[in-house]
Protein backbone atom coordinates (compact mmCIF):
# COMPACT_ATOMS: atom_id res chain seq x y z
CA UNK A 1 0.00 0.00 0.00
CA UNK A 2 0.99 3.65 -0.45
CA UNK A 3 1.65 5.95 2.50
CA UNK A 4 3.36 9.24 3.37
CA UNK A 5 6.21 9.45 5.86
CA UNK A 6 5.48 13.13 6.61
CA UNK A 7 1.79 13.73 5.75
CA UNK A 8 1.72 17.06 7.61
CA UNK A 9 3.93 18.54 4.87
CA UNK A 10 0.91 18.49 2.52
CA UNK A 11 -0.38 21.66 4.18
CA UNK A 12 2.28 23.53 2.17
CA UNK A 13 0.08 22.99 -0.91
CA UNK A 14 -2.02 25.93 0.33
CA UNK A 15 0.91 28.38 0.45
CA UNK A 16 0.44 29.80 -3.11
CA UNK A 17 -3.31 30.26 -2.48
CA UNK A 18 -2.65 32.08 0.81
CA UNK A 19 -0.09 34.35 -0.89
CA UNK A 20 -2.55 35.14 -3.68
CA UNK A 21 -5.32 35.81 -1.17
CA UNK A 22 -3.03 38.10 0.82
CA UNK A 23 -2.25 40.14 -2.30
CA UNK A 24 -5.96 40.68 -2.98
CA UNK A 25 -6.87 41.80 0.53
CA UNK A 26 -3.73 43.76 1.38
CA UNK A 27 -2.47 47.14 0.27
CA UNK A 28 -0.40 47.27 -2.89
CA UNK A 29 3.20 48.19 -2.40
CA UNK A 30 5.95 48.86 -4.87
CA UNK A 31 8.08 45.82 -5.51
CA UNK A 32 11.72 46.18 -4.42
CA UNK A 33 14.45 46.34 -7.02
CA UNK A 34 16.74 43.33 -6.66
CA UNK A 35 20.40 43.55 -7.75
CA UNK A 36 20.15 39.97 -9.06
CA UNK A 37 16.89 40.52 -10.89
CA UNK A 38 18.43 39.81 -14.30
CA UNK A 39 19.32 36.29 -13.09
CA UNK A 40 15.75 35.57 -11.99
CA UNK A 41 13.94 37.15 -14.91
CA UNK A 42 13.89 33.96 -16.98
CA UNK A 43 12.40 31.74 -14.27
CA UNK A 44 8.78 30.64 -14.78
CA UNK A 45 6.37 32.93 -13.00
CA UNK A 46 8.80 35.90 -13.01
CA UNK A 47 7.97 38.82 -15.27
CA UNK A 48 9.92 42.01 -15.99
CA UNK A 49 6.91 43.89 -17.18
CA UNK A 50 4.53 42.79 -14.44
CA UNK A 51 2.09 41.31 -16.97
CA UNK A 52 0.04 38.39 -15.84
CA UNK A 53 1.17 34.92 -16.89
CA UNK A 54 -1.14 32.91 -19.13
CA UNK A 55 -3.57 30.73 -17.19
CA UNK A 56 -2.02 27.49 -18.42
CA UNK A 57 1.41 28.54 -17.13
CA UNK A 58 -0.07 29.37 -13.74
CA UNK A 59 -1.79 25.98 -13.72
CA UNK A 60 1.46 24.26 -14.69
CA UNK A 61 3.35 26.07 -11.95
CA UNK A 62 0.70 25.00 -9.46
CA UNK A 63 1.02 21.38 -10.57
CA UNK A 64 4.82 21.60 -10.17
CA UNK A 65 4.39 23.02 -6.67
CA UNK A 66 1.98 20.24 -5.66
CA UNK A 67 4.39 17.59 -6.99
CA UNK A 68 7.29 19.09 -5.01
CA UNK A 69 5.19 19.17 -1.83
CA UNK A 70 4.18 15.52 -2.35
CA UNK A 71 7.84 14.64 -2.85
CA UNK A 72 8.75 16.44 0.40
CA UNK A 73 6.03 14.42 2.19
CA UNK A 74 8.04 11.33 1.17
CA UNK A 75 5.60 8.90 -0.45
CA UNK A 76 6.42 5.24 0.20
CA UNK A 77 5.24 1.83 -0.92
CA UNK A 78 4.85 -0.51 2.07
CA UNK A 79 5.04 -4.17 1.06
CA UNK A 80 3.39 -7.24 2.51
CA UNK A 81 4.65 -8.53 5.89
CA UNK A 82 7.80 -10.67 5.65
CA UNK A 83 8.71 -13.09 8.43
CA UNK A 84 12.19 -12.72 9.84
CA UNK A 85 14.21 -15.92 10.34
CA UNK A 86 14.61 -16.42 14.10
CA UNK A 87 16.70 -19.19 15.57
CA UNK A 88 14.70 -22.27 16.52
CA UNK A 89 17.53 -24.73 17.19
CA UNK A 90 21.30 -24.89 17.42
CA UNK A 91 21.74 -28.08 15.43
CA UNK A 92 25.10 -29.74 14.80
CA UNK A 93 25.43 -32.42 12.12
CA UNK A 94 28.15 -34.96 12.98
CA UNK A 95 29.00 -37.09 9.92
CA UNK A 96 31.33 -40.09 9.82
CA UNK A 97 33.78 -39.86 6.88
CA UNK A 98 35.95 -42.87 7.73
CA UNK A 99 36.88 -45.25 4.86
CA UNK A 100 33.98 -47.60 5.66
CA UNK A 101 31.61 -44.89 4.39
CA UNK A 102 32.92 -45.75 0.89
CA UNK A 103 30.90 -49.00 0.92
CA UNK A 104 28.60 -48.92 -2.13
CA UNK A 105 25.49 -50.51 -0.61
CA UNK A 106 23.06 -47.62 -1.20
CA UNK A 107 20.94 -47.97 -4.36
CA UNK A 108 19.54 -45.10 -6.42
CA UNK A 109 17.83 -45.61 -9.78
CA UNK A 110 19.22 -49.13 -10.04
CA UNK A 111 22.86 -48.22 -9.44
CA UNK A 112 24.98 -48.38 -6.33
CA UNK A 113 26.43 -45.31 -4.61
CA UNK A 114 28.55 -45.17 -1.49
CA UNK A 115 27.18 -44.24 1.92
CA UNK A 116 28.68 -40.76 2.01
CA UNK A 117 27.15 -39.91 -1.36
CA UNK A 118 23.76 -40.99 -0.04
CA UNK A 119 24.24 -38.85 3.07
CA UNK A 120 25.16 -35.81 1.00
CA UNK A 121 22.08 -36.26 -1.17
CA UNK A 122 19.64 -36.56 1.73
CA UNK A 123 21.23 -34.11 4.18
CA UNK A 124 21.36 -31.43 1.48
CA UNK A 125 17.54 -31.36 1.38
CA UNK A 126 17.38 -31.50 5.18
CA UNK A 127 19.64 -28.45 5.51
CA UNK A 128 17.49 -26.44 3.09
CA UNK A 129 14.40 -27.13 5.21
CA UNK A 130 16.02 -25.82 8.41
CA UNK A 131 15.59 -22.12 7.58
CA UNK A 132 15.57 -20.36 10.97
CA UNK A 133 17.99 -22.76 12.68
CA UNK A 134 21.70 -22.28 13.20
CA UNK A 135 23.43 -25.30 11.68
CA UNK A 136 26.96 -26.53 12.05
CA UNK A 137 28.88 -29.39 10.42
CA UNK A 138 31.26 -31.71 12.29
CA UNK A 139 33.22 -34.36 10.36
CA UNK A 140 34.96 -37.19 12.16
CA UNK A 141 37.14 -40.22 11.57
CA UNK A 142 40.20 -40.79 13.74
CA UNK A 143 39.89 -37.14 14.77
CA UNK A 144 36.80 -34.90 14.81
CA UNK A 145 36.90 -31.35 13.51
CA UNK A 146 34.42 -28.56 12.88
CA UNK A 147 33.99 -28.08 9.15
CA UNK A 148 31.36 -25.34 9.57
CA UNK A 149 30.65 -23.54 12.87
CA UNK A 150 27.06 -22.82 13.90
CA UNK A 151 25.67 -20.38 11.37
CA UNK A 152 22.49 -19.16 9.66
CA UNK A 153 24.35 -19.42 6.33
CA UNK A 154 22.83 -22.74 5.26
CA UNK A 155 24.24 -22.45 1.73
CA UNK A 156 27.79 -22.54 3.11
CA UNK A 157 27.02 -25.57 5.27
CA UNK A 158 25.67 -27.39 2.21
CA UNK A 159 28.74 -26.49 0.16
CA UNK A 160 31.16 -27.67 2.84
CA UNK A 161 29.26 -30.94 3.21
CA UNK A 162 29.52 -31.61 -0.52
CA UNK A 163 33.25 -30.84 -0.42
CA UNK A 164 33.94 -33.41 2.31
CA UNK A 165 35.68 -36.61 1.25
CA UNK A 166 36.29 -40.13 2.48
CA UNK A 167 39.30 -40.45 4.81
CA UNK A 168 39.86 -36.70 5.30
CA UNK A 169 39.76 -37.20 9.09
CA UNK A 170 41.67 -40.50 9.30
CA UNK A 171 40.89 -44.18 8.91
CA UNK A 172 39.36 -44.99 12.32
CA UNK A 173 36.09 -43.89 13.99
CA UNK A 174 36.19 -41.72 17.13
CA UNK A 175 32.52 -41.47 18.10
CA UNK A 176 33.24 -40.39 21.68
CA UNK A 177 35.57 -37.58 20.63
CA UNK A 178 33.02 -36.41 18.05
CA UNK A 179 30.29 -36.12 20.69
CA UNK A 180 32.72 -34.42 23.08
CA UNK A 181 33.59 -31.75 20.51
CA UNK A 182 29.92 -31.27 19.62
CA UNK A 183 28.99 -30.73 23.28
CA UNK A 184 31.83 -28.23 23.65
CA UNK A 185 30.41 -26.21 20.75
CA UNK A 186 26.83 -26.32 22.07
CA UNK A 187 27.19 -25.97 25.83
CA UNK A 188 27.05 -22.15 25.81
CA UNK A 189 23.89 -22.07 23.71
CA UNK A 190 20.37 -21.69 25.25
CA UNK A 191 18.82 -24.76 26.89
CA UNK A 192 16.30 -26.83 24.90
CA UNK A 193 17.98 -25.76 21.66
CA UNK A 194 21.04 -28.00 21.66
CA UNK A 195 20.75 -30.88 19.20
CA UNK A 196 23.32 -33.24 17.68
CA UNK A 197 22.55 -35.57 14.77
CA UNK A 198 25.29 -38.19 14.61
CA UNK A 199 25.54 -40.47 11.58
CA UNK A 200 27.94 -43.39 11.44
CA UNK A 201 28.26 -46.85 9.94
CA UNK A 202 30.60 -48.45 12.48
CA UNK A 203 31.73 -48.69 16.07
CA UNK A 204 34.02 -46.58 18.23
CA UNK A 205 37.59 -47.61 17.35
CA UNK A 206 39.63 -44.56 18.33
CA UNK A 207 39.65 -41.44 20.46
CA UNK A 208 40.48 -40.29 23.98
CA UNK A 209 36.88 -40.11 25.29
CA UNK A 210 34.68 -43.19 25.41
CA UNK A 211 31.22 -42.82 23.87
CA UNK A 212 29.58 -43.57 27.23
CA UNK A 213 31.56 -40.80 28.95
CA UNK A 214 30.74 -38.37 26.14
CA UNK A 215 27.06 -39.33 26.50
CA UNK A 216 27.19 -38.52 30.22
CA UNK A 217 28.64 -35.09 29.46
CA UNK A 218 25.99 -34.47 26.79
CA UNK A 219 23.19 -35.46 29.16
CA UNK A 220 24.54 -33.19 31.92
CA UNK A 221 24.80 -30.31 29.45
CA UNK A 222 21.29 -30.76 28.06
CA UNK A 223 22.37 -31.81 24.57
CA UNK A 224 19.99 -34.19 22.77
CA UNK A 225 21.62 -36.73 20.48
CA UNK A 226 19.86 -38.31 17.53
CA UNK A 227 21.90 -41.23 16.22
CA UNK A 228 21.65 -42.77 12.76
CA UNK A 229 23.20 -46.10 11.83
CA UNK A 230 23.67 -46.30 8.06
CA UNK A 231 24.37 -49.34 5.90
CA UNK A 232 22.52 -52.17 4.20
CA UNK A 233 22.09 -55.47 6.05
CA UNK A 234 22.79 -57.65 3.04
CA UNK A 235 24.41 -57.36 -0.37
CA UNK A 236 25.93 -59.61 -2.99
CA UNK A 237 29.72 -59.70 -2.99
CA UNK A 238 31.46 -61.08 -6.04
CA UNK A 239 34.55 -63.23 -5.63
CA UNK A 240 36.68 -65.74 -7.52
CA UNK A 241 34.27 -68.55 -6.69
CA UNK A 242 31.13 -66.57 -7.52
CA UNK A 243 28.83 -64.27 -5.60
CA UNK A 244 27.90 -64.64 -1.95
CA UNK A 245 25.56 -62.82 0.44
CA UNK A 246 27.32 -60.66 3.05
CA UNK A 247 26.34 -58.19 5.77
CA UNK A 248 28.15 -54.90 5.05
CA UNK A 249 26.96 -53.47 8.38
CA UNK A 250 28.40 -56.18 10.64
CA UNK A 251 30.63 -53.61 12.39
CA UNK A 252 27.76 -51.24 13.24
CA UNK A 253 27.40 -50.91 17.03
CA UNK A 254 23.62 -50.43 17.23
CA UNK A 255 23.50 -51.04 20.98
CA UNK A 256 25.85 -48.08 21.57
CA UNK A 257 23.90 -45.75 19.28
CA UNK A 258 20.61 -46.71 20.93
CA UNK A 259 22.05 -46.10 24.40
CA UNK A 260 23.47 -42.69 23.46
CA UNK A 261 20.11 -41.54 22.05
CA UNK A 262 17.97 -42.85 24.91
CA UNK A 263 20.10 -41.36 27.68
CA UNK A 264 20.10 -37.87 26.17
CA UNK A 265 16.42 -37.70 25.19
CA UNK A 266 17.04 -38.30 21.50
CA UNK A 267 16.19 -41.24 19.27
CA UNK A 268 18.02 -43.92 17.31
CA UNK A 269 17.28 -44.56 13.62
CA UNK A 270 18.41 -47.30 11.27
CA UNK A 271 19.01 -46.40 7.60
CA UNK A 272 19.36 -49.53 5.45
CA UNK A 273 18.54 -47.74 2.19
CA UNK A 274 18.26 -44.28 0.68
CA UNK A 275 14.45 -44.05 1.16
CA UNK A 276 14.85 -45.00 4.83
CA UNK A 277 17.51 -42.31 5.27
CA UNK A 278 15.20 -39.71 3.70
CA UNK A 279 12.36 -40.75 6.02
CA UNK A 280 14.65 -40.46 9.05
CA UNK A 281 15.47 -36.82 8.37
CA UNK A 282 11.78 -36.08 7.79
CA UNK A 283 11.06 -37.62 11.22
CA UNK A 284 13.76 -35.48 12.82
CA UNK A 285 12.10 -32.42 11.25
CA UNK A 286 8.93 -33.35 13.12
CA UNK A 287 10.71 -34.19 16.38
CA UNK A 288 12.70 -30.95 16.32
CA UNK A 289 10.36 -28.40 14.71
CA UNK A 290 11.65 -24.95 13.85
CA UNK A 291 10.33 -22.50 16.45
CA UNK A 292 9.98 -19.02 15.00
CA UNK A 293 9.00 -16.12 17.22
CA UNK A 294 6.68 -14.66 14.59
CA UNK A 295 8.59 -11.42 14.05
CA UNK A 296 7.66 -9.58 10.88
CA UNK A 297 8.70 -6.48 9.01
CA UNK A 298 7.27 -4.63 6.04
CA UNK A 299 9.69 -3.72 3.24
CA UNK A 300 9.47 0.01 2.43
CA UNK A 301 10.33 1.52 -0.97
CA UNK A 302 10.70 5.32 -1.19
CA UNK A 303 8.88 6.90 -4.14
CA UNK A 304 9.64 10.61 -3.58
CA UNK A 305 11.98 10.72 -6.56
CA UNK A 306 9.11 10.23 -9.03
CA UNK A 307 6.99 13.33 -8.25
CA UNK A 308 10.21 15.36 -7.96
CA UNK A 309 11.37 14.09 -11.36
CA UNK A 310 8.02 14.95 -12.97
CA UNK A 311 8.18 18.46 -11.48
CA UNK A 312 11.69 18.99 -12.90
CA UNK A 313 10.56 17.67 -16.30
CA UNK A 314 7.62 20.10 -16.39
CA UNK A 315 9.94 22.98 -15.47
CA UNK A 316 12.29 22.04 -18.33
CA UNK A 317 9.37 21.86 -20.77
CA UNK A 318 8.22 25.30 -19.63
CA UNK A 319 11.70 26.69 -20.13
CA UNK A 320 11.86 25.12 -23.59
CA UNK A 321 8.53 26.73 -24.50
CA UNK A 322 9.75 30.15 -23.35
CA UNK A 323 12.94 29.74 -25.37
CA UNK A 324 11.04 28.75 -28.52
CA UNK A 325 8.54 31.58 -27.99
CA UNK A 326 11.34 34.15 -27.55
CA UNK A 327 13.09 32.86 -30.69
CA UNK A 328 9.83 33.14 -32.66
CA UNK A 329 9.28 36.72 -31.49
CA UNK A 330 12.81 37.71 -32.55
CA UNK A 331 12.27 36.28 -36.03
CA UNK A 332 8.99 38.11 -36.44
CA UNK A 333 10.65 41.39 -35.32
CA UNK A 334 13.47 40.86 -37.84
CA UNK A 335 10.99 40.32 -40.71
CA UNK A 336 8.92 43.29 -39.56
Coordinates of C-alpha atoms in Angstrom, one line a residue:
X1 CA 0.0 0.0 0.0
X2 CA 1.0 3.7 -0.5
X3 CA 1.7 6.0 2.5
X4 CA 3.4 9.2 3.4
X5 CA 6.2 9.4 5.9
X6 CA 5.5 13.1 6.6
X7 CA 1.8 13.7 5.8
X8 CA 1.7 17.1 7.6
X9 CA 3.9 18.5 4.9
X10 CA 0.9 18.5 2.5
X11 CA -0.4 21.7 4.2
X12 CA 2.3 23.5 2.2
X13 CA 0.1 23.0 -0.9
X14 CA -2.0 25.9 0.3
X15 CA 0.9 28.4 0.4
X16 CA 0.4 29.8 -3.1
X17 CA -3.3 30.3 -2.5
X18 CA -2.6 32.1 0.8
X19 CA -0.1 34.4 -0.9
X20 CA -2.5 35.1 -3.7
X21 CA -5.3 35.8 -1.2
X22 CA -3.0 38.1 0.8
X23 CA -2.2 40.1 -2.3
X24 CA -6.0 40.7 -3.0
X25 CA -6.9 41.8 0.5
X26 CA -3.7 43.8 1.4
X27 CA -2.5 47.1 0.3
X28 CA -0.4 47.3 -2.9
X29 CA 3.2 48.2 -2.4
X30 CA 5.9 48.9 -4.9
X31 CA 8.1 45.8 -5.5
X32 CA 11.7 46.2 -4.4
X33 CA 14.5 46.3 -7.0
X34 CA 16.7 43.3 -6.7
X35 CA 20.4 43.5 -7.8
X36 CA 20.2 40.0 -9.1
X37 CA 16.9 40.5 -10.9
X38 CA 18.4 39.8 -14.3
X39 CA 19.3 36.3 -13.1
X40 CA 15.7 35.6 -12.0
X41 CA 13.9 37.1 -14.9
X42 CA 13.9 34.0 -17.0
X43 CA 12.4 31.7 -14.3
X44 CA 8.8 30.6 -14.8
X45 CA 6.4 32.9 -13.0
X46 CA 8.8 35.9 -13.0
X47 CA 8.0 38.8 -15.3
X48 CA 9.9 42.0 -16.0
X49 CA 6.9 43.9 -17.2
X50 CA 4.5 42.8 -14.4
X51 CA 2.1 41.3 -17.0
X52 CA 0.0 38.4 -15.8
X53 CA 1.2 34.9 -16.9
X54 CA -1.1 32.9 -19.1
X55 CA -3.6 30.7 -17.2
X56 CA -2.0 27.5 -18.4
X57 CA 1.4 28.5 -17.1
X58 CA -0.1 29.4 -13.7
X59 CA -1.8 26.0 -13.7
X60 CA 1.5 24.3 -14.7
X61 CA 3.3 26.1 -11.9
X62 CA 0.7 25.0 -9.5
X63 CA 1.0 21.4 -10.6
X64 CA 4.8 21.6 -10.2
X65 CA 4.4 23.0 -6.7
X66 CA 2.0 20.2 -5.7
X67 CA 4.4 17.6 -7.0
X68 CA 7.3 19.1 -5.0
X69 CA 5.2 19.2 -1.8
X70 CA 4.2 15.5 -2.4
X71 CA 7.8 14.6 -2.9
X72 CA 8.7 16.4 0.4
X73 CA 6.0 14.4 2.2
X74 CA 8.0 11.3 1.2
X75 CA 5.6 8.9 -0.4
X76 CA 6.4 5.2 0.2
X77 CA 5.2 1.8 -0.9
X78 CA 4.9 -0.5 2.1
X79 CA 5.0 -4.2 1.1
X80 CA 3.4 -7.2 2.5
X81 CA 4.7 -8.5 5.9
X82 CA 7.8 -10.7 5.7
X83 CA 8.7 -13.1 8.4
X84 CA 12.2 -12.7 9.8
X85 CA 14.2 -15.9 10.3
X86 CA 14.6 -16.4 14.1
X87 CA 16.7 -19.2 15.6
X88 CA 14.7 -22.3 16.5
X89 CA 17.5 -24.7 17.2
X90 CA 21.3 -24.9 17.4
X91 CA 21.7 -28.1 15.4
X92 CA 25.1 -29.7 14.8
X93 CA 25.4 -32.4 12.1
X94 CA 28.2 -35.0 13.0
X95 CA 29.0 -37.1 9.9
X96 CA 31.3 -40.1 9.8
X97 CA 33.8 -39.9 6.9
X98 CA 36.0 -42.9 7.7
X99 CA 36.9 -45.3 4.9
X100 CA 34.0 -47.6 5.7
X101 CA 31.6 -44.9 4.4
X102 CA 32.9 -45.8 0.9
X103 CA 30.9 -49.0 0.9
X104 CA 28.6 -48.9 -2.1
X105 CA 25.5 -50.5 -0.6
X106 CA 23.1 -47.6 -1.2
X107 CA 20.9 -48.0 -4.4
X108 CA 19.5 -45.1 -6.4
X109 CA 17.8 -45.6 -9.8
X110 CA 19.2 -49.1 -10.0
X111 CA 22.9 -48.2 -9.4
X112 CA 25.0 -48.4 -6.3
X113 CA 26.4 -45.3 -4.6
X114 CA 28.6 -45.2 -1.5
X115 CA 27.2 -44.2 1.9
X116 CA 28.7 -40.8 2.0
X117 CA 27.2 -39.9 -1.4
X118 CA 23.8 -41.0 0.0
X119 CA 24.2 -38.9 3.1
X120 CA 25.2 -35.8 1.0
X121 CA 22.1 -36.3 -1.2
X122 CA 19.6 -36.6 1.7
X123 CA 21.2 -34.1 4.2
X124 CA 21.4 -31.4 1.5
X125 CA 17.5 -31.4 1.4
X126 CA 17.4 -31.5 5.2
X127 CA 19.6 -28.5 5.5
X128 CA 17.5 -26.4 3.1
X129 CA 14.4 -27.1 5.2
X130 CA 16.0 -25.8 8.4
X131 CA 15.6 -22.1 7.6
X132 CA 15.6 -20.4 11.0
X133 CA 18.0 -22.8 12.7
X134 CA 21.7 -22.3 13.2
X135 CA 23.4 -25.3 11.7
X136 CA 27.0 -26.5 12.0
X137 CA 28.9 -29.4 10.4
X138 CA 31.3 -31.7 12.3
X139 CA 33.2 -34.4 10.4
X140 CA 35.0 -37.2 12.2
X141 CA 37.1 -40.2 11.6
X142 CA 40.2 -40.8 13.7
X143 CA 39.9 -37.1 14.8
X144 CA 36.8 -34.9 14.8
X145 CA 36.9 -31.4 13.5
X146 CA 34.4 -28.6 12.9
X147 CA 34.0 -28.1 9.2
X148 CA 31.4 -25.3 9.6
X149 CA 30.6 -23.5 12.9
X150 CA 27.1 -22.8 13.9
X151 CA 25.7 -20.4 11.4
X152 CA 22.5 -19.2 9.7
X153 CA 24.4 -19.4 6.3
X154 CA 22.8 -22.7 5.3
X155 CA 24.2 -22.5 1.7
X156 CA 27.8 -22.5 3.1
X157 CA 27.0 -25.6 5.3
X158 CA 25.7 -27.4 2.2
X159 CA 28.7 -26.5 0.2
X160 CA 31.2 -27.7 2.8
X161 CA 29.3 -30.9 3.2
X162 CA 29.5 -31.6 -0.5
X163 CA 33.3 -30.8 -0.4
X164 CA 33.9 -33.4 2.3
X165 CA 35.7 -36.6 1.3
X166 CA 36.3 -40.1 2.5
X167 CA 39.3 -40.4 4.8
X168 CA 39.9 -36.7 5.3
X169 CA 39.8 -37.2 9.1
X170 CA 41.7 -40.5 9.3
X171 CA 40.9 -44.2 8.9
X172 CA 39.4 -45.0 12.3
X173 CA 36.1 -43.9 14.0
X174 CA 36.2 -41.7 17.1
X175 CA 32.5 -41.5 18.1
X176 CA 33.2 -40.4 21.7
X177 CA 35.6 -37.6 20.6
X178 CA 33.0 -36.4 18.0
X179 CA 30.3 -36.1 20.7
X180 CA 32.7 -34.4 23.1
X181 CA 33.6 -31.7 20.5
X182 CA 29.9 -31.3 19.6
X183 CA 29.0 -30.7 23.3
X184 CA 31.8 -28.2 23.6
X185 CA 30.4 -26.2 20.7
X186 CA 26.8 -26.3 22.1
X187 CA 27.2 -26.0 25.8
X188 CA 27.0 -22.2 25.8
X189 CA 23.9 -22.1 23.7
X190 CA 20.4 -21.7 25.3
X191 CA 18.8 -24.8 26.9
X192 CA 16.3 -26.8 24.9
X193 CA 18.0 -25.8 21.7
X194 CA 21.0 -28.0 21.7
X195 CA 20.8 -30.9 19.2
X196 CA 23.3 -33.2 17.7
X197 CA 22.6 -35.6 14.8
X198 CA 25.3 -38.2 14.6
X199 CA 25.5 -40.5 11.6
X200 CA 27.9 -43.4 11.4
X201 CA 28.3 -46.9 9.9
X202 CA 30.6 -48.4 12.5
X203 CA 31.7 -48.7 16.1
X204 CA 34.0 -46.6 18.2
X205 CA 37.6 -47.6 17.4
X206 CA 39.6 -44.6 18.3
X207 CA 39.6 -41.4 20.5
X208 CA 40.5 -40.3 24.0
X209 CA 36.9 -40.1 25.3
X210 CA 34.7 -43.2 25.4
X211 CA 31.2 -42.8 23.9
X212 CA 29.6 -43.6 27.2
X213 CA 31.6 -40.8 28.9
X214 CA 30.7 -38.4 26.1
X215 CA 27.1 -39.3 26.5
X216 CA 27.2 -38.5 30.2
X217 CA 28.6 -35.1 29.5
X218 CA 26.0 -34.5 26.8
X219 CA 23.2 -35.5 29.2
X220 CA 24.5 -33.2 31.9
X221 CA 24.8 -30.3 29.5
X222 CA 21.3 -30.8 28.1
X223 CA 22.4 -31.8 24.6
X224 CA 20.0 -34.2 22.8
X225 CA 21.6 -36.7 20.5
X226 CA 19.9 -38.3 17.5
X227 CA 21.9 -41.2 16.2
X228 CA 21.6 -42.8 12.8
X229 CA 23.2 -46.1 11.8
X230 CA 23.7 -46.3 8.1
X231 CA 24.4 -49.3 5.9
X232 CA 22.5 -52.2 4.2
X233 CA 22.1 -55.5 6.0
X234 CA 22.8 -57.7 3.0
X235 CA 24.4 -57.4 -0.4
X236 CA 25.9 -59.6 -3.0
X237 CA 29.7 -59.7 -3.0
X238 CA 31.5 -61.1 -6.0
X239 CA 34.5 -63.2 -5.6
X240 CA 36.7 -65.7 -7.5
X241 CA 34.3 -68.6 -6.7
X242 CA 31.1 -66.6 -7.5
X243 CA 28.8 -64.3 -5.6
X244 CA 27.9 -64.6 -2.0
X245 CA 25.6 -62.8 0.4
X246 CA 27.3 -60.7 3.1
X247 CA 26.3 -58.2 5.8
X248 CA 28.1 -54.9 5.0
X249 CA 27.0 -53.5 8.4
X250 CA 28.4 -56.2 10.6
X251 CA 30.6 -53.6 12.4
X252 CA 27.8 -51.2 13.2
X253 CA 27.4 -50.9 17.0
X254 CA 23.6 -50.4 17.2
X255 CA 23.5 -51.0 21.0
X256 CA 25.8 -48.1 21.6
X257 CA 23.9 -45.8 19.3
X258 CA 20.6 -46.7 20.9
X259 CA 22.0 -46.1 24.4
X260 CA 23.5 -42.7 23.5
X261 CA 20.1 -41.5 22.0
X262 CA 18.0 -42.9 24.9
X263 CA 20.1 -41.4 27.7
X264 CA 20.1 -37.9 26.2
X265 CA 16.4 -37.7 25.2
X266 CA 17.0 -38.3 21.5
X267 CA 16.2 -41.2 19.3
X268 CA 18.0 -43.9 17.3
X269 CA 17.3 -44.6 13.6
X270 CA 18.4 -47.3 11.3
X271 CA 19.0 -46.4 7.6
X272 CA 19.4 -49.5 5.4
X273 CA 18.5 -47.7 2.2
X274 CA 18.3 -44.3 0.7
X275 CA 14.5 -44.0 1.2
X276 CA 14.9 -45.0 4.8
X277 CA 17.5 -42.3 5.3
X278 CA 15.2 -39.7 3.7
X279 CA 12.4 -40.8 6.0
X280 CA 14.6 -40.5 9.0
X281 CA 15.5 -36.8 8.4
X282 CA 11.8 -36.1 7.8
X283 CA 11.1 -37.6 11.2
X284 CA 13.8 -35.5 12.8
X285 CA 12.1 -32.4 11.2
X286 CA 8.9 -33.4 13.1
X287 CA 10.7 -34.2 16.4
X288 CA 12.7 -31.0 16.3
X289 CA 10.4 -28.4 14.7
X290 CA 11.6 -24.9 13.8
X291 CA 10.3 -22.5 16.5
X292 CA 10.0 -19.0 15.0
X293 CA 9.0 -16.1 17.2
X294 CA 6.7 -14.7 14.6
X295 CA 8.6 -11.4 14.0
X296 CA 7.7 -9.6 10.9
X297 CA 8.7 -6.5 9.0
X298 CA 7.3 -4.6 6.0
X299 CA 9.7 -3.7 3.2
X300 CA 9.5 0.0 2.4
X301 CA 10.3 1.5 -1.0
X302 CA 10.7 5.3 -1.2
X303 CA 8.9 6.9 -4.1
X304 CA 9.6 10.6 -3.6
X305 CA 12.0 10.7 -6.6
X306 CA 9.1 10.2 -9.0
X307 CA 7.0 13.3 -8.2
X308 CA 10.2 15.4 -8.0
X309 CA 11.4 14.1 -11.4
X310 CA 8.0 15.0 -13.0
X311 CA 8.2 18.5 -11.5
X312 CA 11.7 19.0 -12.9
X313 CA 10.6 17.7 -16.3
X314 CA 7.6 20.1 -16.4
X315 CA 9.9 23.0 -15.5
X316 CA 12.3 22.0 -18.3
X317 CA 9.4 21.9 -20.8
X318 CA 8.2 25.3 -19.6
X319 CA 11.7 26.7 -20.1
X320 CA 11.9 25.1 -23.6
X321 CA 8.5 26.7 -24.5
X322 CA 9.8 30.1 -23.4
X323 CA 12.9 29.7 -25.4
X324 CA 11.0 28.8 -28.5
X325 CA 8.5 31.6 -28.0
X326 CA 11.3 34.2 -27.6
X327 CA 13.1 32.9 -30.7
X328 CA 9.8 33.1 -32.7
X329 CA 9.3 36.7 -31.5
X330 CA 12.8 37.7 -32.5
X331 CA 12.3 36.3 -36.0
X332 CA 9.0 38.1 -36.4
X333 CA 10.6 41.4 -35.3
X334 CA 13.5 40.9 -37.8
X335 CA 11.0 40.3 -40.7
X336 CA 8.9 43.3 -39.6

